[in-house]
Coordinates of C-alpha atoms in Angstrom, one line a residue:
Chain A
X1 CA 0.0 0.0 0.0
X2 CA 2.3 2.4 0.6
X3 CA 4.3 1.7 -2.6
X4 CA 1.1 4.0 -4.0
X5 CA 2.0 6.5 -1.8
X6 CA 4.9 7.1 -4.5
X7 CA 6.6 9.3 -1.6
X8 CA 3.9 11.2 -0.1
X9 CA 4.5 11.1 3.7
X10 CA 1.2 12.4 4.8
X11 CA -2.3 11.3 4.1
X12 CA -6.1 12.4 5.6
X13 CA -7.3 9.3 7.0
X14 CA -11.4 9.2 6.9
X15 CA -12.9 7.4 10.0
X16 CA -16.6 8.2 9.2
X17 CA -17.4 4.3 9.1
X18 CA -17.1 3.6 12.5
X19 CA -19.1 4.1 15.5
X20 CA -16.7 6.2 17.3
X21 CA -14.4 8.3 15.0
X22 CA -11.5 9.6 17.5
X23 CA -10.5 6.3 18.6
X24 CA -10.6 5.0 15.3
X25 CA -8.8 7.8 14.3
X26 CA -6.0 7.8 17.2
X27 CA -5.6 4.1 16.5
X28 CA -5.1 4.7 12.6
X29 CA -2.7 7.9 13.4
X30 CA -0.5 5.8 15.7
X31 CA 0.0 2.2 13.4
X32 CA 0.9 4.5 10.3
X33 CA 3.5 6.6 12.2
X34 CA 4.9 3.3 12.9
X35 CA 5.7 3.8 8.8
X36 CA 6.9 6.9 8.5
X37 CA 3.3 8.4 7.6
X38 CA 1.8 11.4 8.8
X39 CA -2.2 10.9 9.4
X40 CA -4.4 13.9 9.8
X41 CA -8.2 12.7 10.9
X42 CA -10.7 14.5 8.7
X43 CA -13.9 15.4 10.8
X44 CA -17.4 15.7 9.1
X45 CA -17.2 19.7 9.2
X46 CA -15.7 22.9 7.4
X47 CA -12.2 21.7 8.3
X48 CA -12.6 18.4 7.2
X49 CA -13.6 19.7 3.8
X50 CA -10.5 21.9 4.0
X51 CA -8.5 18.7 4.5
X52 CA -9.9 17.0 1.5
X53 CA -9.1 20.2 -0.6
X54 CA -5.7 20.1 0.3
X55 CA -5.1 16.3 0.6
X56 CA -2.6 15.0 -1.6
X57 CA -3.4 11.2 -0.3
X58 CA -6.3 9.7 1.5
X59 CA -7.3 6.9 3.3
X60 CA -11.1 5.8 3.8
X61 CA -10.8 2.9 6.6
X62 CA -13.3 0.2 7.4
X63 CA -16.2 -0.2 9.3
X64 CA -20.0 -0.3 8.2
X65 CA -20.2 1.2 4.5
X66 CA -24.0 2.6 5.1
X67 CA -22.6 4.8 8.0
X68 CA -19.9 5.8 5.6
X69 CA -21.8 6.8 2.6
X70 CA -24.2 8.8 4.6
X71 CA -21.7 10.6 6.9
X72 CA -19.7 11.3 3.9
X73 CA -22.6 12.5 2.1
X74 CA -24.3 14.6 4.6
X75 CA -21.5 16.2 5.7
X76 CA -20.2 17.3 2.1
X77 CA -17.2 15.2 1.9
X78 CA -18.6 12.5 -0.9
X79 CA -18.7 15.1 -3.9
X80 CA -15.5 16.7 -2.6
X81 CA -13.6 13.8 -2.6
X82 CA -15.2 12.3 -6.0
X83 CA -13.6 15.3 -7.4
X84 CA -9.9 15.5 -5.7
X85 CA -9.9 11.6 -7.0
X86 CA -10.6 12.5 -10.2
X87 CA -8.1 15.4 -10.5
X88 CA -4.8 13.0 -9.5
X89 CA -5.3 12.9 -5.5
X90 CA -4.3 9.3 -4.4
X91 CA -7.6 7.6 -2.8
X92 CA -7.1 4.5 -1.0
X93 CA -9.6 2.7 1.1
X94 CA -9.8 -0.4 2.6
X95 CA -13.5 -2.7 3.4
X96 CA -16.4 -0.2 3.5
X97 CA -13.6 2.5 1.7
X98 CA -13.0 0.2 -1.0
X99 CA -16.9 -0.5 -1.5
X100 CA -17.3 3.0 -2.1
X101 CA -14.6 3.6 -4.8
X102 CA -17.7 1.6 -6.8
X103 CA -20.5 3.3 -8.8
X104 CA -22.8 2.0 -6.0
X105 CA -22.4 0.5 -2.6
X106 CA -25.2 -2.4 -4.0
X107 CA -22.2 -4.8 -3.1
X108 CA -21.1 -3.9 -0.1
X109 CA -21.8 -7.1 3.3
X110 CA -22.2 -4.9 5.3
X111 CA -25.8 -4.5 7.5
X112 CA -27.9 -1.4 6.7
X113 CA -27.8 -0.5 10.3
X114 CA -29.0 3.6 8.7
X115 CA -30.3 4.6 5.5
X116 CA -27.7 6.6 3.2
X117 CA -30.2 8.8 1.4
X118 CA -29.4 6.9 -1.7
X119 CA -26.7 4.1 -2.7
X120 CA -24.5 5.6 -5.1
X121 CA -21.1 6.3 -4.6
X122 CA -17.9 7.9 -5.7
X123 CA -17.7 5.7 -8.8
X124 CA -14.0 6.0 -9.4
X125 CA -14.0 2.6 -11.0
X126 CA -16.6 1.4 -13.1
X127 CA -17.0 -1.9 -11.6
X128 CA -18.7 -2.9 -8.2
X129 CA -16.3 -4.1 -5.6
X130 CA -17.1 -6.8 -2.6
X131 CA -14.3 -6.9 -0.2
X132 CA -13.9 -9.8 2.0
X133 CA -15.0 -12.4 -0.6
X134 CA -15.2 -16.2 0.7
X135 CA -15.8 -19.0 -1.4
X136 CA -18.7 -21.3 -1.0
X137 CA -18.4 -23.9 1.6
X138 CA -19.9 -27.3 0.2
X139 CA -20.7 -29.0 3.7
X140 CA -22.5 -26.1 5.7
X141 CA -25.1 -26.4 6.8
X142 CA -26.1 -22.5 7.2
X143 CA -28.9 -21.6 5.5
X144 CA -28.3 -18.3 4.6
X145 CA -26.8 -17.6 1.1
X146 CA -23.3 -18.0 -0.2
X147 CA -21.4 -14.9 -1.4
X148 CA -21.4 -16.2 -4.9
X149 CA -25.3 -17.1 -4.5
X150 CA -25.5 -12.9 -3.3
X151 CA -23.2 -11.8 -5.9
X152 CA -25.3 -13.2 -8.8
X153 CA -28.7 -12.1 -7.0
X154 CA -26.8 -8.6 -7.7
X155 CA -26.6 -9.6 -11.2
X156 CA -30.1 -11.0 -11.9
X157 CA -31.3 -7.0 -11.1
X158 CA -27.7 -5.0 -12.4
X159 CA -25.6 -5.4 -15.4
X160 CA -21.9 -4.0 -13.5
X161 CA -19.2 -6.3 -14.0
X162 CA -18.3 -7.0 -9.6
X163 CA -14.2 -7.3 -8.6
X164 CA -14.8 -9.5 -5.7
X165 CA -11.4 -9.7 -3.5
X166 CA -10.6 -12.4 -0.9
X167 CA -9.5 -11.3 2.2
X168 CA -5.2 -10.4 1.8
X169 CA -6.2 -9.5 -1.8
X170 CA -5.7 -5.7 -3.0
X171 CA -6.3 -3.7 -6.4
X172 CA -4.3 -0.9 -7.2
X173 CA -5.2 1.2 -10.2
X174 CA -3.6 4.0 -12.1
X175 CA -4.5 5.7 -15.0
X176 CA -6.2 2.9 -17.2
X177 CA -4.0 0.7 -15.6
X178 CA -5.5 -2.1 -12.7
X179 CA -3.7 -5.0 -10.8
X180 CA -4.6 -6.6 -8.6
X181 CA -2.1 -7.0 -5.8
X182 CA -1.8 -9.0 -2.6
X183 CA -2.3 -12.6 -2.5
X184 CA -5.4 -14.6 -2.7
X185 CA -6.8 -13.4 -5.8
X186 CA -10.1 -12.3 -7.0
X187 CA -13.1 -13.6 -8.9
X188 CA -15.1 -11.5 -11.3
X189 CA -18.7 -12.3 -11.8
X190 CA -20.5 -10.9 -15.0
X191 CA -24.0 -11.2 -15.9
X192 CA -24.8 -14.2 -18.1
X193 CA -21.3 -15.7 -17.9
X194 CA -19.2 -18.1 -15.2
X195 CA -17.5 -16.3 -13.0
X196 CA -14.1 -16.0 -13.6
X197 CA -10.2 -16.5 -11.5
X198 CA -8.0 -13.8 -11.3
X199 CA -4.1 -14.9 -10.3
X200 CA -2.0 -12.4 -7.2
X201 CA -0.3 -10.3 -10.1
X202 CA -2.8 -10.1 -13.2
X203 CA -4.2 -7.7 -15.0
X204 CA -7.8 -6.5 -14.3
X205 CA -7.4 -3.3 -16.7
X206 CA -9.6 -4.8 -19.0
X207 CA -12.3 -3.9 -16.4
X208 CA -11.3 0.0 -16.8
X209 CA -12.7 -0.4 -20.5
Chain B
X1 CA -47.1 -23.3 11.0
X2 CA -50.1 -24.7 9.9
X3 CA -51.5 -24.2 13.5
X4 CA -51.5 -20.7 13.0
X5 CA -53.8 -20.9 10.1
X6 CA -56.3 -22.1 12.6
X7 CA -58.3 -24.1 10.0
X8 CA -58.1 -21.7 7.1
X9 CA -56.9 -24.1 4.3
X10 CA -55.7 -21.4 1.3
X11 CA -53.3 -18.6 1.4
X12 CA -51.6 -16.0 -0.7
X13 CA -48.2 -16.5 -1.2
X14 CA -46.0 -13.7 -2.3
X15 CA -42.4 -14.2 -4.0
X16 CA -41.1 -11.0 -5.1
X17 CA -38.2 -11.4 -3.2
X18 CA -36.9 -14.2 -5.9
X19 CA -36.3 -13.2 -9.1
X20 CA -37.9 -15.8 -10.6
X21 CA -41.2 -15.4 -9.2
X22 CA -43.5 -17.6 -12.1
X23 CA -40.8 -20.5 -10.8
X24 CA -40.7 -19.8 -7.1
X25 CA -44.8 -19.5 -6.9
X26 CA -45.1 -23.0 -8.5
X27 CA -42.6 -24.7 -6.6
X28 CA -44.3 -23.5 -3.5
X29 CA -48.2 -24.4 -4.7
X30 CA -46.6 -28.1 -4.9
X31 CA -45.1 -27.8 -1.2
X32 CA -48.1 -26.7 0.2
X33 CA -50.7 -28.6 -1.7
X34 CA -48.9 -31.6 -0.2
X35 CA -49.8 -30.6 3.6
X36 CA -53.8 -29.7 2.2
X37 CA -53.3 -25.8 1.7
X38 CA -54.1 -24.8 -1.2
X39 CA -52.0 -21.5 -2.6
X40 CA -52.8 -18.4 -4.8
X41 CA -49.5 -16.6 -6.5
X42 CA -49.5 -13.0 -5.8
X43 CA -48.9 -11.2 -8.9
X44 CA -47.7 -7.2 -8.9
X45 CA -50.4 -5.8 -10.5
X46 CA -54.5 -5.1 -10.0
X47 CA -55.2 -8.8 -9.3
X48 CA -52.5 -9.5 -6.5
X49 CA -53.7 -6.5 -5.1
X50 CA -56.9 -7.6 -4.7
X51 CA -55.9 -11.0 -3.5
X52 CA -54.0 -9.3 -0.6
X53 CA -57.8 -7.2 0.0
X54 CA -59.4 -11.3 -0.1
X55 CA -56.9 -12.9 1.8
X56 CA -57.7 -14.8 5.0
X57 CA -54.1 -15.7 5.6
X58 CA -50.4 -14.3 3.8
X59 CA -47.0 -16.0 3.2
X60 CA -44.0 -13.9 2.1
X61 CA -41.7 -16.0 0.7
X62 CA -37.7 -15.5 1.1
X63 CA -34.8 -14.5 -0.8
X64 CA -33.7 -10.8 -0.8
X65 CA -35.4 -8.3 1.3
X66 CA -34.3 -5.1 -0.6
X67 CA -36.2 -6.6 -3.8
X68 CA -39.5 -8.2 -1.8
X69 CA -39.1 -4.5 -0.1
X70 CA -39.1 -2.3 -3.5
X71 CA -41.8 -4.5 -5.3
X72 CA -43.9 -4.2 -2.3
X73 CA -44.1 -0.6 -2.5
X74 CA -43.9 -0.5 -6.3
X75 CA -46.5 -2.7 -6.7
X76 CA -48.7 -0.7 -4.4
X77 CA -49.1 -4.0 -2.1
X78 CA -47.1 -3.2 0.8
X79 CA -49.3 -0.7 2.5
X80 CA -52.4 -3.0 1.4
X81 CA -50.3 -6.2 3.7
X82 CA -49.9 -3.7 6.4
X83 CA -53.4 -2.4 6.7
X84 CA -55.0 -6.5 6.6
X85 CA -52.9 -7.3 8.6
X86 CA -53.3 -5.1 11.8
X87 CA -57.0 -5.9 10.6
X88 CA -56.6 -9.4 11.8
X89 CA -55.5 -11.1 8.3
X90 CA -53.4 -14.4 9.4
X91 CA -49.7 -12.7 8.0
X92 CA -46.7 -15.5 8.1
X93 CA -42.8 -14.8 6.4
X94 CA -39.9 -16.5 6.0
X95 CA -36.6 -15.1 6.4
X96 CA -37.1 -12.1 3.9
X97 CA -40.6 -11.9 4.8
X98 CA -40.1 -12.2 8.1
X99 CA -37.8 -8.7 8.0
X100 CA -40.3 -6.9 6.5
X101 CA -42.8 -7.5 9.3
X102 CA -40.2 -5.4 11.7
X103 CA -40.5 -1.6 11.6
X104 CA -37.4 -1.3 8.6
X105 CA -35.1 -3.5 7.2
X106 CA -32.3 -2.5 8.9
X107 CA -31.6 -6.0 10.3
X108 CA -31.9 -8.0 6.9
X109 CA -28.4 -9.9 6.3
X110 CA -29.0 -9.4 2.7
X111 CA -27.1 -7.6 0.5
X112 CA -28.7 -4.4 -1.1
X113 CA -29.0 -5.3 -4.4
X114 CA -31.7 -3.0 -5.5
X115 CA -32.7 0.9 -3.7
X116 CA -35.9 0.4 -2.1
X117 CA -36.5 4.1 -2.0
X118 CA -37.0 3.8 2.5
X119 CA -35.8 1.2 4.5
X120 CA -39.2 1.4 6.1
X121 CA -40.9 -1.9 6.0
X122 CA -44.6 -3.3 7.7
X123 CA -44.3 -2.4 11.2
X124 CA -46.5 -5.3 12.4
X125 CA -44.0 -5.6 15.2
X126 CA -42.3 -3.0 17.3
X127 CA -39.0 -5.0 17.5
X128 CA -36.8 -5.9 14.9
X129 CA -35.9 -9.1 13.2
X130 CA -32.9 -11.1 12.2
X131 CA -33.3 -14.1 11.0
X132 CA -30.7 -16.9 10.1
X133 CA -28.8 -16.2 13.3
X134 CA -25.2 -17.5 13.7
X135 CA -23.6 -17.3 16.8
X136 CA -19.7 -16.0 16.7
X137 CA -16.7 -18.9 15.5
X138 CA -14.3 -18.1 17.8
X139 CA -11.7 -20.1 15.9
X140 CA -12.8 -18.1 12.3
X141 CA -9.8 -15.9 10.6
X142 CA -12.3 -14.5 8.8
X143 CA -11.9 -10.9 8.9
X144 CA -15.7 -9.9 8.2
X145 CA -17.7 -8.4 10.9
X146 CA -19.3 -11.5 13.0
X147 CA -23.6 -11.1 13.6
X148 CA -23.0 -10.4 16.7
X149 CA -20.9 -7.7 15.9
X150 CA -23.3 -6.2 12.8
X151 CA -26.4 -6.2 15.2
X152 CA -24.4 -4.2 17.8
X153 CA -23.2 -1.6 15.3
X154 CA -27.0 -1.7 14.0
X155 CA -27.9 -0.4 18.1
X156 CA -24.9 2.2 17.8
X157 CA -27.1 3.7 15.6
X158 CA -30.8 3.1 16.5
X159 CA -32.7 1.9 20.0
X160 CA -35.2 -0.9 18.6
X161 CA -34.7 -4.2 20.4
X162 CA -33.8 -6.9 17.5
X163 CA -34.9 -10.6 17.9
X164 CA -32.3 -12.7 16.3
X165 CA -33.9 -16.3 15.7
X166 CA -31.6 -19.0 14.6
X167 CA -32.1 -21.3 11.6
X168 CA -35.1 -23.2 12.5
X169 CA -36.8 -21.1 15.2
X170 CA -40.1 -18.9 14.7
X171 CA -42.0 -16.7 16.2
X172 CA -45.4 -16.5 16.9
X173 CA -47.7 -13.2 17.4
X174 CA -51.2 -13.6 18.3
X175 CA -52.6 -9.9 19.8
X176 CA -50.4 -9.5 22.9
X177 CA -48.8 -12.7 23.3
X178 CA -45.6 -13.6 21.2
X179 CA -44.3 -17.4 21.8
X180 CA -40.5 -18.4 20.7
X181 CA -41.5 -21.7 18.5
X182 CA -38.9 -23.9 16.9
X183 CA -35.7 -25.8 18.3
X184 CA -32.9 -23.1 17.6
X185 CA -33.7 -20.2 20.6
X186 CA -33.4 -16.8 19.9
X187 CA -30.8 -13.7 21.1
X188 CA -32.0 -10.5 22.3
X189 CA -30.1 -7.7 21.2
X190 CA -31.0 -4.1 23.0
X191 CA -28.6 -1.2 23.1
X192 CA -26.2 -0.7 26.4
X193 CA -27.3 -4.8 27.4
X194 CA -25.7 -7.6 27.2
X195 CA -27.3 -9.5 24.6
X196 CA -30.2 -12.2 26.0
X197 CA -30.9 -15.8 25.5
X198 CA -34.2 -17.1 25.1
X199 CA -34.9 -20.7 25.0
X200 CA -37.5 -22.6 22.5
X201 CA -40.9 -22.1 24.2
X202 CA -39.8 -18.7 25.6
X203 CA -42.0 -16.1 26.1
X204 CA -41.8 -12.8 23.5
X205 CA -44.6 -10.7 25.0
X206 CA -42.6 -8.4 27.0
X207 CA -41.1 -7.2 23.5
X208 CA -44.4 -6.5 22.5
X209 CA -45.1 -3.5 25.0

């Protein structure tokens, strides 16, 4: 991750999906100095906005990615840092803050514990992201659905390609270039077609097209 | 189940929470015609509303709750459940259909595959659902949130009590008395408790007041 830092020693960290935001925040600020990174916490107000302006790197952390979306959107931040993204500012996020790099949070596993006014996102990529992904397990018993079973509900009603990453699995994208990174791959799932393996190391730029 | 119908032998079965619904209708019509219950398909249009205004008894099927929830209100039939309902009409769900009997769908597990337009759901309870409970794998490396865990950030944000029923436990509503049915037990979740067993058998009423 920090190999997409390309130097930059400071970043805003955005702490907006969790329940309590300055411990998440002192926690965040104190394992990245361990790196040599600066962390300021951005807060949902005019000086958070002010931090986003200026931001040359951010960091959107975990946590539930409804209470993201609509903290980000209600207090100004989503449009802001849709924009900064776009423009060349380095946007990294990680669980709920990868979900939302995605057209729509539609893919998100996440409980919607509040309701985010609506469920589009930053759309930085044009492809749905599901963090977290775990294969199905033949023997359980559980009768609640498998994440592949969820994944093609998603496409029975949408037509976006979905980058779904196994836990230790990253994508890191640049220009119209995508990789995915880390090391227990992907699987993309596309309407009307058998999902499909990604390898630690390939290309997904394809899915930039 | 059957007891509940107290006699009645036909129902309205609704399966908009499949996409599939022509498939998912017949398949249960076979089921039920086997135990002597003889089922009419709900259809979103004039006539399924009309069957909800006939009905002496309801079944929502499962399968995702954000698409049972958005058909329901697109198709005008969600408000028509509600009102026959508190009007003494015999309502049963199943998983999906048993989320949308709690005051939103802020409990579902499912993942939000379509925008609903509100969260807000029947109401025929004042206490939220979640069905297909799992209790927490100590032993998992699986870095996704556990239930447990989702249903307590779900009362970070809001104050409802949520009844989490297990795979193969029920619950049963008859004007002031609710009964835990079923072999699994449930888990009471309220905010700032510890979270409460209740055995198969259990009283529910108190969660009623």
């Amino acid at each position: 991750m920090l190999s997409a830092l390309g130097g930059i020693d400071r970043l805003v960290f955005v702490p907006f999906a969790v329940f309590d935001r300055v411990a998440y925040g002192q926690a965040a600020v104190g394992r990245f100095e361990q790196v040599g990174v600066r962390l300021e916490v951005a807060t949902a107000d005019e000086a958070g906005r002010r931090m986003i302006e200026d931001a040359l790197a951010v960091f959107v952390g975990g946590g539930n990615t409804f209470r993201l979306l609509e903290r980000l959107r209600d207090s100004g931040l989503l449009e802001r840092l849709r924009r900064r993204a776009l423009d060349g500012m380095v946007y990294m996020g990680a669980s709920a803050g990868s979900n939302i790099a995605a057209p729509t949070i539609r893919t998100t596993n996440d409980m919607p514990i509040v309701e985010p006014g609506s469920f589009d996102a930053l759309g930085l990529v044009p492809f749905q992201i599901n963090p977290h992904y775990i294969d199905p397990e033949p023997a359980s018993s559980h009768m609640g659905e498998t994440r592949e079973q969820r994944l093609k509900e998603f496409l029975e009603e949408n037509d976006t390609p979905v980058v779904a990453i196994r836990e230790g699995a990253w994508i890191r994208i640049d220009g119209n270039s995508a990789v995915l990174g880390g090391r227990a791959g992907a699987r993309i799932f596309r309407r009307d077609r058998e999902p499909e393996e990604r390898v630690p190391g390939a290309s997904l730029s394809d899915l930039l097209e």
